[in-house]
Amino acid sequence: MILIKLGGSVITDKYAYRSFDAETVARLCREIAESDQGTVVVHGAGSFGHILAKRYALNSGLVDFGQVPAVAQVQYDVRELNSRIVRALMDVGLPAVGVPPGSCFVMDDGKLDVGEAEAVKRLYNIGVMPVTFGDVVMDRKRTFGICSGDQLMEVLAKMFKPKLSVFVSDVDGLYTANPKDDPGAELIPEVTPEVLKKISADSDVDDVTGGVIGKMESMLAMCSEGSECVMVNGKVPGRLKSVLMGEETVCTRARA
Ligand code: IPE
């Protein structure tokens, strides 16, 4: 089985509130279907989540009740994004069902607790793809918080023990510096914890869940569970399919 996270930067325009990249999503879903591997898709929130989450500091938990309408609005927005992703997966013949973390799971001081996730396992066992996503999730200590798609990837990797976990992003992989503003930045084909420490690749847009470094940390944590992890650029046609097919392509592989 292969676990795939479609990053918010690929499926939305991170700078424009609720802008969905239907063309890219349709192509990525085709690549997933054509690869004909058993896959489970998770997706990020992009501009359907990060913009309001940042404005109302939802990642800090309950600070004042003025945040509450934003809790509902962000949950509404990311569910709408999820419906569009599920629709695109069904359009390429993949039976998919949205599993909203905010309605199914809780967090404990920022740590996701999915319990037995029995419904998720039962969907998967009959060949339906459960599609979870970054969401606002109730928290036992902080009242609520942000659950990222990366956290869900870690939990699902423990549950399904995938042979490969793929993080689909809008960059070719991890660079020695931010490639968007440093022309000297070089792609790192293989990242280890030591390599990661040396790199500053701060995300240049509002991102409440840590940007590329956070994603690489998640990837390394998942590798220690015995799974191979890859970050690949989903904006370039064919690269996701190549990774899924086990072919050589431009990407960054994580090694614990
Ligand atoms: C963020 O999820 C969830 C919210 C802000 C509600 P992710 O952190 O997985 O989203 P992307 O991939 O960075 O957009």
XYZ file of C-alpha atoms and ligand atoms in Angstrom:
270
model
C 0.000 0.000 0.000
C 1.142 3.553 -0.729
C 0.144 6.572 1.356
C -0.052 9.891 -0.495
C -0.419 13.401 0.891
C -1.544 16.009 -1.601
C -0.121 19.194 -0.075
C -2.288 22.286 0.133
C 0.234 24.176 -2.013
C -0.484 21.820 -4.944
C -4.266 21.563 -4.774
C -4.944 25.237 -3.925
C -3.349 28.622 -4.454
C -1.999 29.278 -0.953
C -2.220 33.052 -1.378
C -5.862 33.284 -2.477
C -8.602 32.285 -0.015
C -10.445 29.137 -1.181
C -8.909 28.921 -4.657
C -8.967 25.324 -5.887
C -6.636 24.057 -8.638
C -9.105 21.730 -10.360
C -6.817 21.000 -13.314
C -3.849 19.884 -11.198
C -6.084 17.840 -8.901
C -7.707 16.037 -11.861
C -4.275 15.218 -13.343
C -2.837 13.994 -10.023
C -5.882 11.767 -9.505
C -5.362 10.362 -13.028
C -1.691 9.653 -12.210
C -2.775 7.864 -9.020
C -5.378 5.788 -10.897
C -2.997 4.979 -13.788
C -0.254 3.802 -11.423
C -2.699 1.097 -10.323
C -1.141 0.787 -6.839
C -3.220 0.402 -3.691
C -3.210 3.979 -2.424
C -4.731 6.035 0.386
C -4.886 9.808 -0.086
C -4.606 12.491 2.620
C -4.728 16.163 1.694
C -3.710 19.476 3.172
C -5.850 22.570 3.588
C -3.946 25.198 1.615
C -5.893 28.441 1.304
C -9.072 26.690 2.496
C -7.471 26.405 5.960
C -4.273 28.299 6.614
C -5.441 31.853 5.928
C -8.277 31.916 8.501
C -6.458 29.550 10.896
C -3.590 32.033 11.059
C -5.829 35.111 11.284
C -7.744 33.638 14.257
C -4.729 31.843 15.832
C -6.615 28.546 15.832
C -3.352 26.651 16.412
C -3.071 28.318 19.864
C -6.290 26.697 21.017
C -9.079 28.646 22.707
C -7.855 32.111 23.640
C -11.176 33.966 23.366
C -14.633 33.119 22.084
C -14.161 35.451 19.113
C -12.294 32.526 17.518
C -15.320 30.241 17.567
C -16.986 31.383 14.307
C -13.626 30.773 12.580
C -13.541 27.206 13.967
C -16.833 26.563 12.179
C -15.845 28.439 9.020
C -12.516 26.613 8.598
C -14.199 23.245 9.204
C -16.777 24.186 6.569
C -14.104 25.294 4.075
C -11.867 22.216 4.420
C -14.907 19.911 4.126
C -15.764 21.635 0.870
C -12.186 21.127 -0.348
C -12.394 17.470 0.718
C -15.630 16.997 -1.263
C -13.882 18.284 -4.373
C -10.915 15.934 -3.886
C -13.233 12.973 -3.270
C -15.216 13.907 -6.418
C -11.987 14.011 -8.473
C -10.925 10.581 -7.150
C -14.329 9.120 -7.973
C -14.157 10.651 -11.462
C -11.084 8.476 -12.197
C -12.808 5.363 -10.876
C -11.405 5.317 -7.324
C -14.157 4.813 -4.729
C -13.381 7.396 -2.045
C -15.101 8.614 1.120
C -14.234 11.763 3.085
C -13.274 11.190 6.731
C -13.282 14.610 8.485
C -10.832 14.474 11.416
C -12.703 17.209 13.305
C -15.811 15.011 13.354
C -14.116 11.627 13.898
C -11.031 12.186 16.078
C -9.769 14.324 19.005
C -6.398 15.719 20.029
C -4.663 15.723 23.400
C -2.447 18.775 23.872
C -1.797 18.899 20.146
C -1.314 15.146 19.689
C -3.829 13.419 17.452
C -5.777 10.543 19.043
C -7.690 8.486 16.469
C -8.636 5.688 18.885
C -9.302 2.454 17.035
C -10.313 4.293 13.840
C -12.551 1.320 13.195
C -14.618 3.002 10.462
C -11.425 3.971 8.584
C -10.133 0.370 8.683
C -13.496 -1.065 7.670
C -13.785 1.294 4.692
C -10.281 0.335 3.587
C -10.981 -3.387 4.006
C -13.808 -3.290 1.450
C -11.707 -1.308 -1.039
C -13.016 2.182 -0.309
C -10.349 4.866 0.060
C -10.817 6.880 3.288
C -9.722 10.453 2.472
C -8.720 12.496 5.537
C -7.343 16.023 5.569
C -5.916 18.867 7.642
C -8.720 20.184 9.861
C -9.643 21.994 13.076
C -9.941 19.254 15.699
C -11.241 19.434 19.276
C -8.443 19.141 21.868
C -8.840 17.850 25.458
C -6.407 20.454 26.845
C -6.474 23.358 24.382
C -10.214 23.102 23.505
C -9.312 22.951 19.801
C -6.292 23.004 17.545
C -5.051 22.377 14.038
C -4.496 18.818 12.938
C -2.250 18.795 9.864
C -2.347 16.310 7.030
C 1.225 15.430 8.031
C 0.057 14.317 11.506
C -2.583 12.179 9.814
C 0.089 10.680 7.542
C 2.098 9.588 10.621
C -0.964 8.008 12.241
C -2.091 6.271 9.033
C 1.452 4.982 8.439
C 1.377 3.292 11.864
C -2.043 1.856 11.036
C -1.473 0.642 7.460
C 2.326 0.101 7.367
C 2.683 1.419 3.788
C 5.697 0.383 1.705
C 5.967 4.015 0.600
C 4.655 7.414 1.783
C 4.631 10.237 -0.746
C 4.352 13.944 0.076
C 3.210 15.796 -3.031
C 4.357 19.425 -2.876
C 4.879 22.426 -5.176
C 8.686 22.178 -4.966
C 10.990 19.486 -6.369
C 11.978 18.398 -2.848
C 14.115 19.775 -0.026
C 16.655 22.427 -0.986
C 19.742 23.749 0.755
C 17.874 27.108 0.909
C 14.447 28.367 -0.148
C 14.442 27.954 -3.972
C 11.730 30.619 -4.315
C 14.099 33.412 -3.275
C 17.611 31.913 -3.465
C 18.828 31.032 -6.995
C 21.806 29.159 -5.477
C 19.541 26.657 -3.698
C 20.364 23.029 -4.545
C 18.048 20.033 -4.408
C 18.959 17.407 -1.801
C 18.168 13.950 -3.236
C 18.366 12.238 0.141
C 17.695 13.805 3.550
C 18.793 12.498 6.957
C 18.178 14.066 10.414
C 21.721 15.505 10.299
C 21.158 17.119 6.895
C 17.856 18.606 8.052
C 19.446 20.334 11.047
C 21.762 22.273 8.748
C 19.059 23.620 6.501
C 16.896 26.672 6.750
C 14.044 26.363 4.308
C 11.471 28.618 5.978
C 8.173 28.722 4.169
C 7.610 32.150 2.629
C 3.813 32.223 3.080
C 1.457 31.969 6.027
C 1.592 28.366 7.170
C 0.522 27.456 10.691
C 1.996 23.950 10.556
C 5.678 24.498 9.934
C 6.356 24.549 6.180
C 8.879 22.311 4.445
C 11.009 21.666 7.546
C 7.940 20.401 9.432
C 7.073 18.127 6.514
C 10.615 16.739 6.392
C 10.489 16.075 10.149
C 7.257 14.142 9.643
C 8.876 12.219 6.785
C 11.886 11.278 8.921
C 9.631 10.220 11.811
C 7.714 7.970 9.421
C 10.927 6.445 8.022
C 11.858 5.267 11.485
C 8.638 3.229 11.344
C 10.232 1.281 8.464
C 8.535 3.049 5.562
C 10.250 4.846 2.695
C 9.226 8.512 2.333
C 9.470 10.728 -0.714
C 8.695 14.398 -1.432
C 7.837 15.076 -5.076
C 6.668 18.073 -7.116
C 3.025 17.578 -8.073
C 2.992 20.638 -10.335
C 5.231 18.780 -12.826
C 3.167 16.258 -14.826
C 4.231 12.621 -14.509
C 6.505 12.832 -11.461
C 3.955 11.496 -8.963
C 3.160 8.601 -11.276
C 6.902 7.827 -11.662
C 7.371 7.746 -7.879
C 4.329 5.493 -7.493
C 5.644 3.157 -10.217
C 9.069 2.950 -8.505
C 10.800 4.784 -11.356
C 13.668 7.281 -10.989
C 12.533 10.912 -10.963
C 13.396 14.305 -9.455
C 12.443 14.152 -5.725
C 13.858 14.042 -2.174
C 13.938 10.695 -0.356
C 14.033 10.619 3.463
C 16.320 8.228 5.318
C 16.248 7.985 9.122
C -3.560 22.344 7.780
O -3.246 21.124 7.205
C -4.957 22.329 8.331
C -5.550 23.661 8.576
C -4.918 24.796 8.508
C -6.971 23.670 8.937
P -1.852 20.941 6.424
O -0.767 21.597 7.213
O -1.694 19.484 6.169
O -2.119 21.721 5.077
P -1.065 22.136 3.949
O -0.713 20.933 3.160
O 0.149 22.730 4.649
O -1.815 23.163 3.154
